């Protein structure tokens, strides 16, 4: 059997542009009807994509430096920050709030929905001293 690569030549289309962060957005993760954006304004924003345009649902505060990594695992959101912490947010609560803070220093690399910490493949929440 032969396979034919699917090539899409259509130009990208901007579906929505929001300006609720006050600094650069460094990471995005989508999960169901929600999109989470992490920014160097030290916040994570939760967007409801069932609205048109997507509506800001919550602003998650607690980091003291820019947020550069996000992972969703079930009803948990993990946010990594330059403040050398990873915050674990409970998404089953409204608004979500931090249920645990993991302290560093640590380095997190995200690749294809798997977190790598200090060169070791780990669960998305694993980091700290």
GROMACS .gro file of N, CA, C and O in nm:
model
  516
    1UNK      N    1   0.084  -0.119   0.000
    1UNK     CA    2   0.000   0.000   0.000
    1UNK      C    3   0.088   0.125   0.000
    1UNK      O    4   0.192   0.128   0.062
    2UNK      N    5   0.041   0.227  -0.066
    2UNK     CA    6   0.113   0.354  -0.069
    2UNK      C    7   0.033   0.458   0.008
    2UNK      O    8  -0.090   0.451   0.016
    3UNK      N    9   0.106   0.551   0.062
    3UNK     CA   10   0.040   0.659   0.132
    3UNK      C   11   0.072   0.790   0.062
    3UNK      O   12   0.182   0.808   0.011
    4UNK      N   13  -0.024   0.874   0.057
    4UNK     CA   14  -0.006   1.006  -0.003
    4UNK      C   15  -0.009   1.108   0.109
    4UNK      O   16  -0.104   1.113   0.187
    5UNK      N   17   0.098   1.188   0.119
    5UNK     CA   18   0.097   1.288   0.225
    5UNK      C   19  -0.013   1.389   0.204
    5UNK      O   20  -0.045   1.425   0.090
    6UNK      N   21  -0.072   1.430   0.311
    6UNK     CA   22  -0.177   1.532   0.307
    6UNK      C   23  -0.108   1.667   0.319
    6UNK      O   24  -0.048   1.698   0.421
    7UNK      N   25  -0.117   1.745   0.215
    7UNK     CA   26  -0.055   1.877   0.215
    7UNK      C   27  -0.166   1.979   0.206
    7UNK      O   28  -0.249   1.974   0.116
    8UNK      N   29  -0.165   2.070   0.298
    8UNK     CA   30  -0.267   2.176   0.298
    8UNK      C   31  -0.200   2.305   0.259
    8UNK      O   32  -0.107   2.350   0.325
    9UNK      N   33  -0.245   2.363   0.151
    9UNK     CA   34  -0.185   2.485   0.100
    9UNK      C   35  -0.262   2.610   0.138
    9UNK      O   36  -0.224   2.719   0.100
   10UNK      N   37  -0.372   2.593   0.211
   10UNK     CA   38  -0.450   2.710   0.251
   10UNK      C   39  -0.370   2.793   0.350
   10UNK      O   40  -0.303   2.738   0.439
   11UNK      N   41  -0.376   2.925   0.338
   11UNK     CA   42  -0.306   3.008   0.436
   11UNK      C   43  -0.376   2.999   0.571
   11UNK      O   44  -0.497   2.974   0.578
   12UNK      N   45  -0.300   3.017   0.681
   12UNK     CA   46  -0.364   3.016   0.813
   12UNK      C   47  -0.466   3.130   0.824
   12UNK      O   48  -0.448   3.235   0.764
   13UNK      N   49  -0.570   3.105   0.900
   13UNK     CA   50  -0.675   3.205   0.920
   13UNK      C   51  -0.681   3.238   1.068
   13UNK      O   52  -0.692   3.149   1.152
   14UNK      N   53  -0.672   3.366   1.100
   14UNK     CA   54  -0.685   3.410   1.237
   14UNK      C   55  -0.830   3.401   1.279
   14UNK      O   56  -0.916   3.467   1.221
   15UNK      N   57  -0.858   3.314   1.378
   15UNK     CA   58  -0.995   3.294   1.421
   15UNK      C   59  -1.032   3.390   1.533
   15UNK      O   60  -1.148   3.424   1.551
   16UNK      N   61  -0.933   3.431   1.612
   16UNK     CA   62  -0.961   3.522   1.722
   16UNK      C   63  -0.829   3.578   1.773
   16UNK      O   64  -0.727   3.511   1.772
   17UNK      N   65  -0.834   3.699   1.815
   17UNK     CA   66  -0.716   3.762   1.876
   17UNK      C   67  -0.762   3.830   2.004
   17UNK      O   68  -0.853   3.914   2.001
   18UNK      N   69  -0.702   3.791   2.115
   18UNK     CA   70  -0.740   3.847   2.245
   18UNK      C   71  -0.621   3.921   2.305
   18UNK      O   72  -0.507   3.881   2.284
   19UNK      N   73  -0.645   4.024   2.380
   19UNK     CA   74  -0.537   4.102   2.438
   19UNK      C   75  -0.552   4.116   2.590
   19UNK      O   76  -0.527   4.221   2.645
   20UNK      N   77  -0.590   4.008   2.655
   20UNK     CA   78  -0.612   4.016   2.799
   20UNK      C   79  -0.484   4.001   2.880
   20UNK      O   80  -0.479   4.044   2.994
   21UNK      N   81  -0.380   3.938   2.825
   21UNK     CA   82  -0.253   3.933   2.895
   21UNK      C   83  -0.184   4.068   2.881
   21UNK      O   84  -0.204   4.139   2.782
   22UNK      N   85  -0.101   4.102   2.978
   22UNK     CA   86  -0.030   4.230   2.973
   22UNK      C   87   0.116   4.213   2.933
   22UNK      O   88   0.191   4.310   2.934
   23UNK      N   89   0.156   4.091   2.897
   23UNK     CA   90   0.291   4.063   2.849
   23UNK      C   91   0.281   3.947   2.750
   23UNK      O   92   0.173   3.894   2.726
   24UNK      N   93   0.394   3.906   2.696
   24UNK     CA   94   0.396   3.801   2.595
   24UNK      C   95   0.338   3.670   2.646
   24UNK      O   96   0.360   3.634   2.762
   25UNK      N   97   0.267   3.599   2.559
   25UNK     CA   98   0.218   3.464   2.587
   25UNK      C   99   0.327   3.368   2.542
   25UNK      O  100   0.375   3.373   2.430
   26UNK      N  101   0.367   3.277   2.634
   26UNK     CA  102   0.477   3.185   2.608
   26UNK      C  103   0.431   3.041   2.589
   26UNK      O  104   0.506   2.958   2.541
   27UNK      N  105   0.308   3.009   2.629
   27UNK     CA  106   0.263   2.871   2.615
   27UNK      C  107   0.111   2.867   2.607
   27UNK      O  108   0.042   2.953   2.662
   28UNK      N  109   0.064   2.765   2.536
   28UNK     CA  110  -0.079   2.739   2.522
   28UNK      C  111  -0.102   2.590   2.533
   28UNK      O  112  -0.019   2.511   2.488
   29UNK      N  113  -0.214   2.551   2.590
   29UNK     CA  114  -0.255   2.412   2.588
   29UNK      C  115  -0.408   2.409   2.576
   29UNK      O  116  -0.477   2.489   2.638
   30UNK      N  117  -0.457   2.320   2.490
   30UNK     CA  118  -0.601   2.306   2.470
   30UNK      C  119  -0.647   2.175   2.533
   30UNK      O  120  -0.577   2.074   2.527
   31UNK      N  121  -0.764   2.179   2.594
   31UNK     CA  122  -0.822   2.060   2.656
   31UNK      C  123  -0.974   2.072   2.648
   31UNK      O  124  -1.033   2.153   2.720
   32UNK      N  125  -1.036   1.994   2.560
   32UNK     CA  126  -1.180   2.002   2.546
   32UNK      C  127  -1.221   2.140   2.496
   32UNK      O  128  -1.168   2.189   2.397
   33UNK      N  129  -1.314   2.203   2.568
   33UNK     CA  130  -1.363   2.335   2.530
   33UNK      C  131  -1.283   2.448   2.594
   33UNK      O  132  -1.326   2.564   2.588
   34UNK      N  133  -1.171   2.417   2.655
   34UNK     CA  134  -1.090   2.520   2.722
   34UNK      C  135  -0.952   2.530   2.659
   34UNK      O  136  -0.893   2.430   2.617
   35UNK      N  137  -0.902   2.652   2.655
   35UNK     CA  138  -0.763   2.678   2.618
   35UNK      C  139  -0.701   2.754   2.734
   35UNK      O  140  -0.763   2.844   2.792
   36UNK      N  141  -0.579   2.715   2.770
   36UNK     CA  142  -0.506   2.777   2.881
   36UNK      C  143  -0.385   2.847   2.820
   36UNK      O  144  -0.312   2.788   2.740
   37UNK      N  145  -0.364   2.974   2.857
   37UNK     CA  146  -0.249   3.050   2.806
   37UNK      C  147  -0.165   3.097   2.924
   37UNK      O  148  -0.217   3.148   3.023
   38UNK      N  149  -0.034   3.077   2.912
   38UNK     CA  150   0.060   3.121   3.015
   38UNK      C  151   0.142   3.237   2.962
   38UNK      O  152   0.185   3.237   2.846
   39UNK      N  153   0.164   3.335   3.047
   39UNK     CA  154   0.228   3.459   3.002
   39UNK      C  155   0.336   3.505   3.098
   39UNK      O  156   0.340   3.464   3.214
   40UNK      N  157   0.420   3.594   3.046
   40UNK     CA  158   0.521   3.656   3.133
   40UNK      C  159   0.460   3.768   3.217
   40UNK      O  160   0.532   3.841   3.284
   41UNK      N  161   0.326   3.782   3.216
   41UNK     CA  162   0.261   3.870   3.312
   41UNK      C  163   0.230   3.793   3.442
   41UNK      O  164   0.158   3.842   3.527
   42UNK      N  165   0.289   3.672   3.455
   42UNK     CA  166   0.281   3.589   3.576
   42UNK      C  167   0.146   3.519   3.594
   42UNK      O  168   0.117   3.468   3.702
   43UNK      N  169   0.062   3.518   3.491
   43UNK     CA  170  -0.071   3.458   3.505
   43UNK      C  171  -0.095   3.348   3.403
   43UNK      O  172  -0.026   3.338   3.302
   44UNK      N  173  -0.196   3.267   3.434
   44UNK     CA  174  -0.252   3.171   3.340
   44UNK      C  175  -0.396   3.215   3.317
   44UNK      O  176  -0.469   3.243   3.412
   45UNK      N  177  -0.435   3.223   3.191
   45UNK     CA  178  -0.573   3.259   3.158
   45UNK      C  179  -0.646   3.135   3.107
   45UNK      O  180  -0.588   3.055   3.034
   46UNK      N  181  -0.772   3.122   3.147
   46UNK     CA  182  -0.856   3.010   3.104
   46UNK      C  183  -0.961   3.067   3.009
   46UNK      O  184  -1.035   3.159   3.044
   47UNK      N  185  -0.965   3.010   2.886
   47UNK     CA  186  -1.054   3.058   2.781
   47UNK      C  187  -1.160   2.954   2.750
   47UNK      O  188  -1.130   2.837   2.734
   48UNK      N  189  -1.284   2.998   2.737
   48UNK     CA  190  -1.396   2.914   2.698
   48UNK      C  191  -1.411   2.925   2.547
   48UNK      O  192  -1.451   3.029   2.495
   49UNK      N  193  -1.378   2.817   2.475
   49UNK     CA  194  -1.380   2.821   2.329
   49UNK      C  195  -1.517   2.791   2.270
   49UNK      O  196  -1.532   2.790   2.148
   50UNK      N  197  -1.618   2.768   2.355
   50UNK     CA  198  -1.753   2.750   2.301
   50UNK      C  199  -1.814   2.885   2.265
   50UNK      O  200  -1.916   2.890   2.198
   51UNK      N  201  -1.754   2.993   2.313
   51UNK     CA  202  -1.800   3.128   2.282
   51UNK      C  203  -1.730   3.176   2.155
   51UNK      O  204  -1.622   3.130   2.121
   52UNK      N  205  -1.791   3.271   2.086
   52UNK     CA  206  -1.729   3.328   1.967
   52UNK      C  207  -1.732   3.479   1.978
   52UNK      O  208  -1.840   3.538   1.974
   53UNK      N  209  -1.618   3.542   1.998
   53UNK     CA  210  -1.484   3.485   2.012
   53UNK      C  211  -1.470   3.418   2.148
   53UNK      O  212  -1.553   3.437   2.237
   54UNK      N  213  -1.361   3.339   2.165
   54UNK     CA  214  -1.340   3.273   2.295
   54UNK      C  215  -1.345   3.375   2.409
   54UNK      O  216  -1.294   3.486   2.398
   55UNK      N  217  -1.409   3.335   2.518
   55UNK     CA  218  -1.430   3.425   2.631
   55UNK      C  219  -1.333   3.393   2.744
   55UNK      O  220  -1.308   3.275   2.774
   56UNK      N  221  -1.279   3.497   2.806
   56UNK     CA  222  -1.195   3.478   2.924
   56UNK      C  223  -1.283   3.431   3.038
   56UNK      O  224  -1.380   3.496   3.076
   57UNK      N  225  -1.250   3.314   3.092
   57UNK     CA  226  -1.330   3.254   3.199
   57UNK      C  227  -1.269   3.279   3.336
   57UNK      O  228  -1.339   3.310   3.431
   58UNK      N  229  -1.136   3.261   3.347
   58UNK     CA  230  -1.067   3.281   3.474
   58UNK      C  231  -0.926   3.332   3.449
   58UNK      O  232  -0.866   3.301   3.347
   59UNK      N  233  -0.875   3.406   3.546
   59UNK     CA  234  -0.734   3.442   3.550
   59UNK      C  235  -0.674   3.376   3.673
   59UNK      O  236  -0.721   3.401   3.785
   60UNK      N  237  -0.575   3.290   3.653
   60UNK     CA  238  -0.512   3.217   3.763
   60UNK      C  239  -0.384   3.290   3.802
   60UNK      O  240  -0.291   3.302   3.723
   61UNK      N  241  -0.382   3.339   3.925
   61UNK     CA  242  -0.268   3.415   3.976
   61UNK      C  243  -0.201   3.336   4.087
   61UNK      O  244  -0.263   3.253   4.152
   62UNK      N  245  -0.074   3.364   4.108
   62UNK     CA  246   0.000   3.298   4.215
   62UNK      C  247   0.148   3.290   4.184
   62UNK      O  248   0.230   3.295   4.275
   63UNK      N  249   0.183   3.279   4.056
   63UNK     CA  250   0.324   3.280   4.020
   63UNK      C  251   0.378   3.422   4.039
   63UNK      O  252   0.305   3.519   4.026
   64UNK      N  253   0.507   3.431   4.068
   64UNK     CA  254   0.571   3.561   4.087
   64UNK      C  255   0.667   3.594   3.973
   64UNK      O  256   0.741   3.692   3.981
   65UNK      N  257   0.667   3.512   3.870
   65UNK     CA  258   0.745   3.537   3.748
   65UNK      C  259   0.670   3.472   3.632
   65UNK      O  260   0.570   3.402   3.653
   66UNK      N  261   0.719   3.493   3.512
   66UNK     CA  262   0.651   3.447   3.392
   66UNK      C  263   0.622   3.298   3.389
   66UNK      O  264   0.701   3.216   3.437
   67UNK      N  265   0.508   3.263   3.330
   67UNK     CA  266   0.467   3.124   3.313
   67UNK      C  267   0.511   3.080   3.173
   67UNK      O  268   0.476   3.144   3.074
   68UNK      N  269   0.589   2.972   3.165
   68UNK     CA  270   0.643   2.928   3.037
   68UNK      C  271   0.610   2.783   3.002
   68UNK      O  272   0.651   2.735   2.896
   69UNK      N  273   0.536   2.712   3.086
   69UNK     CA  274   0.501   2.572   3.056
   69UNK      C  275   0.365   2.540   3.116
   69UNK      O  276   0.337   2.577   3.231
   70UNK      N  277   0.282   2.469   3.038
   70UNK     CA  278   0.150   2.426   3.083
   70UNK      C  279   0.126   2.282   3.038
   70UNK      O  280   0.160   2.246   2.925
   71UNK      N  281   0.069   2.202   3.128
   71UNK     CA  282   0.028   2.065   3.096
   71UNK      C  283  -0.106   2.042   3.165
   71UNK      O  284  -0.123   2.075   3.282
   72UNK      N  285  -0.201   1.983   3.091
   72UNK     CA  286  -0.329   1.941   3.150
   72UNK      C  287  -0.329   1.790   3.157
   72UNK      O  288  -0.295   1.721   3.061
   73UNK      N  289  -0.366   1.738   3.275
   73UNK     CA  290  -0.378   1.593   3.295
   73UNK      C  291  -0.504   1.570   3.376
   73UNK      O  292  -0.507   1.592   3.497
   74UNK      N  293  -0.611   1.529   3.307
   74UNK     CA  294  -0.739   1.510   3.375
   74UNK      C  295  -0.792   1.642   3.429
   74UNK      O  296  -0.804   1.739   3.355
   75UNK      N  297  -0.821   1.645   3.559
   75UNK     CA  298  -0.871   1.769   3.619
   75UNK      C  299  -0.760   1.849   3.688
   75UNK      O  300  -0.786   1.929   3.777
   76UNK      N  301  -0.636   1.829   3.644
   76UNK     CA  302  -0.521   1.903   3.698
   76UNK      C  303  -0.452   1.982   3.587
   76UNK      O  304  -0.434   1.933   3.475
   77UNK      N  305  -0.416   2.105   3.618
   77UNK     CA  306  -0.335   2.187   3.530
   77UNK      C  307  -0.204   2.212   3.603
   77UNK      O  308  -0.204   2.248   3.721
   78UNK      N  309  -0.092   2.190   3.533
   78UNK     CA  310   0.041   2.213   3.589
   78UNK      C  311   0.100   2.332   3.516
   78UNK      O  312   0.104   2.334   3.392
   79UNK      N  313   0.143   2.434   3.591
   79UNK     CA  314   0.203   2.552   3.529
   79UNK      C  315   0.344   2.570   3.583
   79UNK      O  316   0.366   2.572   3.704
   80UNK      N  317   0.439   2.580   3.491
   80UNK     CA  318   0.579   2.601   3.527
   80UNK      C  319   0.617   2.746   3.505
   80UNK      O  320   0.577   2.807   3.406
   81UNK      N  321   0.697   2.800   3.597
   81UNK     CA  322   0.725   2.943   3.594
   81UNK      C  323   0.873   2.971   3.618
   81UNK      O  324   0.946   2.890   3.675
   82UNK      N  325   0.914   3.090   3.577
   82UNK     CA  326   1.049   3.139   3.608
   82UNK      C  327   1.068   3.167   3.756
   82UNK      O  328   1.179   3.197   3.798
   83UNK      N  329   0.963   3.158   3.836
   83UNK     CA  330   0.979   3.173   3.981
   83UNK      C  331   1.028   3.043   4.046
   83UNK      O  332   1.032   3.031   4.167
   84UNK      N  333   1.067   2.945   3.961
   84UNK     CA  334   1.121   2.816   4.004
   84UNK      C  335   1.019   2.732   4.079
   84UNK      O  336   1.052   2.657   4.171
   85UNK      N  337   0.891   2.745   4.039
   85UNK     CA  338   0.787   2.660   4.097
   85UNK      C  339   0.701   2.602   3.985
   85UNK      O  340   0.696   2.655   3.874
   86UNK      N  341   0.638   2.492   4.019
   86UNK     CA  342   0.529   2.438   3.938
   86UNK      C  343   0.407   2.439   4.029
   86UNK      O  344   0.409   2.386   4.140
   87UNK      N  345   0.301   2.503   3.981
   87UNK     CA  346   0.176   2.504   4.056
   87UNK      C  347   0.083   2.399   3.999
   87UNK      O  348   0.074   2.382   3.877
   88UNK      N  349   0.015   2.328   4.088
   88UNK     CA  350  -0.083   2.228   4.050
   88UNK      C  351  -0.220   2.289   4.079
   88UNK      O  352  -0.250   2.322   4.194
   89UNK      N  353  -0.300   2.305   3.973
   89UNK     CA  354  -0.431   2.367   3.984
   89UNK      C  355  -0.540   2.260   3.972
   89UNK      O  356  -0.530   2.171   3.889
   90UNK      N  357  -0.643   2.271   4.055
   90UNK     CA  358  -0.758   2.180   4.049
   90UNK      C  359  -0.862   2.240   3.955
   90UNK      O  360  -0.927   2.339   3.989
   91UNK      N  361  -0.877   2.181   3.837
   91UNK     CA  362  -0.970   2.233   3.737
   91UNK      C  363  -1.115   2.195   3.764
   91UNK      O  364  -1.205   2.246   3.698
   92UNK      N  365  -1.138   2.107   3.862
   92UNK     CA  366  -1.276   2.070   3.894
   92UNK      C  367  -1.343   2.177   3.980
   92UNK      O  368  -1.464   2.173   4.000
   93UNK      N  369  -1.266   2.272   4.030
   93UNK     CA  370  -1.320   2.381   4.110
   93UNK      C  371  -1.342   2.504   4.022
   93UNK      O  372  -1.274   2.524   3.923
   94UNK      N  373  -1.439   2.587   4.059
   94UNK     CA  374  -1.463   2.709   3.984
   94UNK      C  375  -1.467   2.827   4.081
   94UNK      O  376  -1.556   2.836   4.164
   95UNK      N  377  -1.368   2.915   4.076
   95UNK     CA  378  -1.253   2.912   3.984
   95UNK      C  379  -1.150   2.809   4.030
   95UNK      O  380  -1.144   2.775   4.149
   96UNK      N  381  -1.066   2.761   3.936
   96UNK     CA  382  -0.958   2.669   3.976
   96UNK      C  383  -0.864   2.737   4.075
   96UNK      O  384  -0.845   2.858   4.070
   97UNK      N  385  -0.810   2.660   4.166
   97UNK     CA  386  -0.710   2.718   4.255
   97UNK      C  387  -0.596   2.619   4.280
   97UNK      O  388  -0.608   2.500   4.254
   98UNK      N  389  -0.485   2.674   4.330
   98UNK     CA  390  -0.366   2.593   4.353
   98UNK      C  391  -0.391   2.496   4.467
   98UNK      O  392  -0.438   2.534   4.574
   99UNK      N  393  -0.359   2.368   4.444
   99UNK     CA  394  -0.370   2.269   4.550
   99UNK      C  395  -0.232   2.223   4.596
   99UNK      O  396  -0.220   2.160   4.700
  100UNK      N  397  -0.129   2.257   4.518
  100UNK     CA  398   0.007   2.220   4.556
  100UNK      C  399   0.105   2.307   4.480
  100UNK      O  400   0.082   2.341   4.364
  101UNK      N  401   0.215   2.341   4.545
  101UNK     CA  402   0.322   2.414   4.479
  101UNK      C  403   0.450   2.334   4.494
  101UNK      O  404   0.491   2.302   4.606
  102UNK      N  405   0.510   2.299   4.381
  102UNK     CA  406   0.637   2.227   4.379
  102UNK      C  407   0.748   2.329   4.360
  102UNK      O  408   0.739   2.413   4.270
  103UNK      N  409   0.851   2.322   4.443
  103UNK     CA  410   0.957   2.421   4.435
  103UNK      C  411   1.079   2.365   4.367
  103UNK      O  412   1.102   2.245   4.366
  104UNK      N  413   1.160   2.451   4.312
  104UNK     CA  414   1.278   2.416   4.233
  104UNK      C  415   1.406   2.446   4.306
  104UNK      O  416   1.406   2.445   4.428
  105UNK      N  417   1.510   2.478   4.235
  105UNK     CA  418   1.504   2.505   4.092
  105UNK      C  419   1.489   2.377   4.011
  105UNK      O  420   1.533   2.271   4.052
  106UNK      N  421   1.423   2.391   3.897
  106UNK     CA  422   1.407   2.278   3.808
  106UNK      C  423   1.393   2.330   3.666
  106UNK      O  424   1.366   2.446   3.643
  107UNK      N  425   1.412   2.242   3.573
  107UNK     CA  426   1.396   2.274   3.432
  107UNK      C  427   1.297   2.176   3.375
  107UNK      O  428   1.307   2.057   3.398
  108UNK      N  429   1.201   2.227   3.299
  108UNK     CA  430   1.100   2.141   3.239
  108UNK      C  431   1.100   2.163   3.089
  108UNK      O  432   1.099   2.275   3.042
  109UNK      N  433   1.108   2.052   3.014
  109UNK     CA  434   1.093   2.057   2.870
  109UNK      C  435   0.967   1.980   2.836
  109UNK      O  436   0.946   1.870   2.887
  110UNK      N  437   0.884   2.033   2.749
  110UNK     CA  438   0.761   1.966   2.710
  110UNK      C  439   0.775   1.920   2.566
  110UNK      O  440   0.815   1.997   2.479
  111UNK      N  441   0.741   1.795   2.540
  111UNK     CA  442   0.751   1.741   2.406
  111UNK      C  443   0.642   1.638   2.386
  111UNK      O  444   0.637   1.539   2.456
  112UNK      N  445   0.553   1.662   2.294
  112UNK     CA  446   0.445   1.570   2.260
  112UNK      C  447   0.370   1.519   2.383
  112UNK      O  448   0.357   1.400   2.406
  113UNK      N  449   0.323   1.611   2.464
  113UNK     CA  450   0.240   1.583   2.581
  113UNK      C  451   0.311   1.502   2.689
  113UNK      O  452   0.248   1.444   2.775
  114UNK      N  453   0.443   1.497   2.685
  114UNK     CA  454   0.520   1.430   2.790
  114UNK      C  455   0.617   1.530   2.849
  114UNK      O  456   0.680   1.604   2.776
  115UNK      N  457   0.627   1.533   2.979
  115UNK     CA  458   0.720   1.626   3.043
  115UNK      C  459   0.854   1.557   3.066
  115UNK      O  460   0.859   1.440   3.100
  116UNK      N  461   0.959   1.631   3.045
  116UNK     CA  462   1.094   1.581   3.072
  116UNK      C  463   1.156   1.674   3.175
  116UNK      O  464   1.161   1.794   3.155
  117UNK      N  465   1.201   1.619   3.284
  117UNK     CA  466   1.258   1.698   3.391
  117UNK      C  467   1.400   1.650   3.417
  117UNK      O  468   1.422   1.533   3.445
  118UNK      N  469   1.493   1.743   3.407
  118UNK     CA  470   1.635   1.710   3.429
  118UNK      C  471   1.677   1.588   3.347
  118UNK      O  472   1.747   1.500   3.396
  119UNK      N  473   1.629   1.581   3.222
  119UNK     CA  474   1.669   1.474   3.133
  119UNK      C  475   1.598   1.341   3.155
  119UNK      O  476   1.625   1.245   3.087
  120UNK      N  477   1.505   1.333   3.248
  120UNK     CA  478   1.434   1.209   3.277
  120UNK      C  479   1.288   1.225   3.234
  120UNK      O  480   1.226   1.327   3.261
  121UNK      N  481   1.232   1.125   3.168
  121UNK     CA  482   1.090   1.130   3.134
  121UNK      C  483   1.011   1.106   3.261
  121UNK      O  484   1.039   1.015   3.337
  122UNK      N  485   0.913   1.192   3.286
  122UNK     CA  486   0.838   1.186   3.411
  122UNK      C  487   0.690   1.212   3.383
  122UNK      O  488   0.651   1.249   3.273
  123UNK      N  489   0.612   1.197   3.486
  123UNK     CA  490   0.473   1.242   3.481
  123UNK      C  491   0.473   1.392   3.470
  123UNK      O  492   0.567   1.458   3.510
  124UNK      N  493   0.365   1.451   3.414
  124UNK     CA  494   0.363   1.596   3.392
  124UNK      C  495   0.386   1.677   3.519
  124UNK      O  496   0.427   1.790   3.512
  125UNK      N  497   0.360   1.621   3.637
  125UNK     CA  498   0.371   1.699   3.760
  125UNK      C  499   0.507   1.687   3.827
  125UNK      O  500   0.531   1.752   3.927
  126UNK      N  501   0.595   1.603   3.775
  126UNK     CA  502   0.718   1.573   3.848
  126UNK      C  503   0.821   1.681   3.831
  126UNK      O  504   0.865   1.709   3.721
  127UNK      N  505   0.859   1.745   3.938
  127UNK     CA  506   0.968   1.841   3.938
  127UNK      C  507   0.986   1.886   4.082
  127UNK      O  508   0.898   1.880   4.163
  128UNK      N  509   1.102   1.932   4.114
  128UNK     CA  510   1.127   1.982   4.247
  128UNK      C  511   1.253   1.924   4.303
  128UNK      O  512   1.328   1.855   4.236
  129UNK      N  513   1.279   1.956   4.427
  129UNK     CA  514   1.403   1.912   4.489
  129UNK      C  515   1.383   1.779   4.559
  129UNK      O  516   1.274   1.736   4.583
   0.00000   0.00000   0.00000
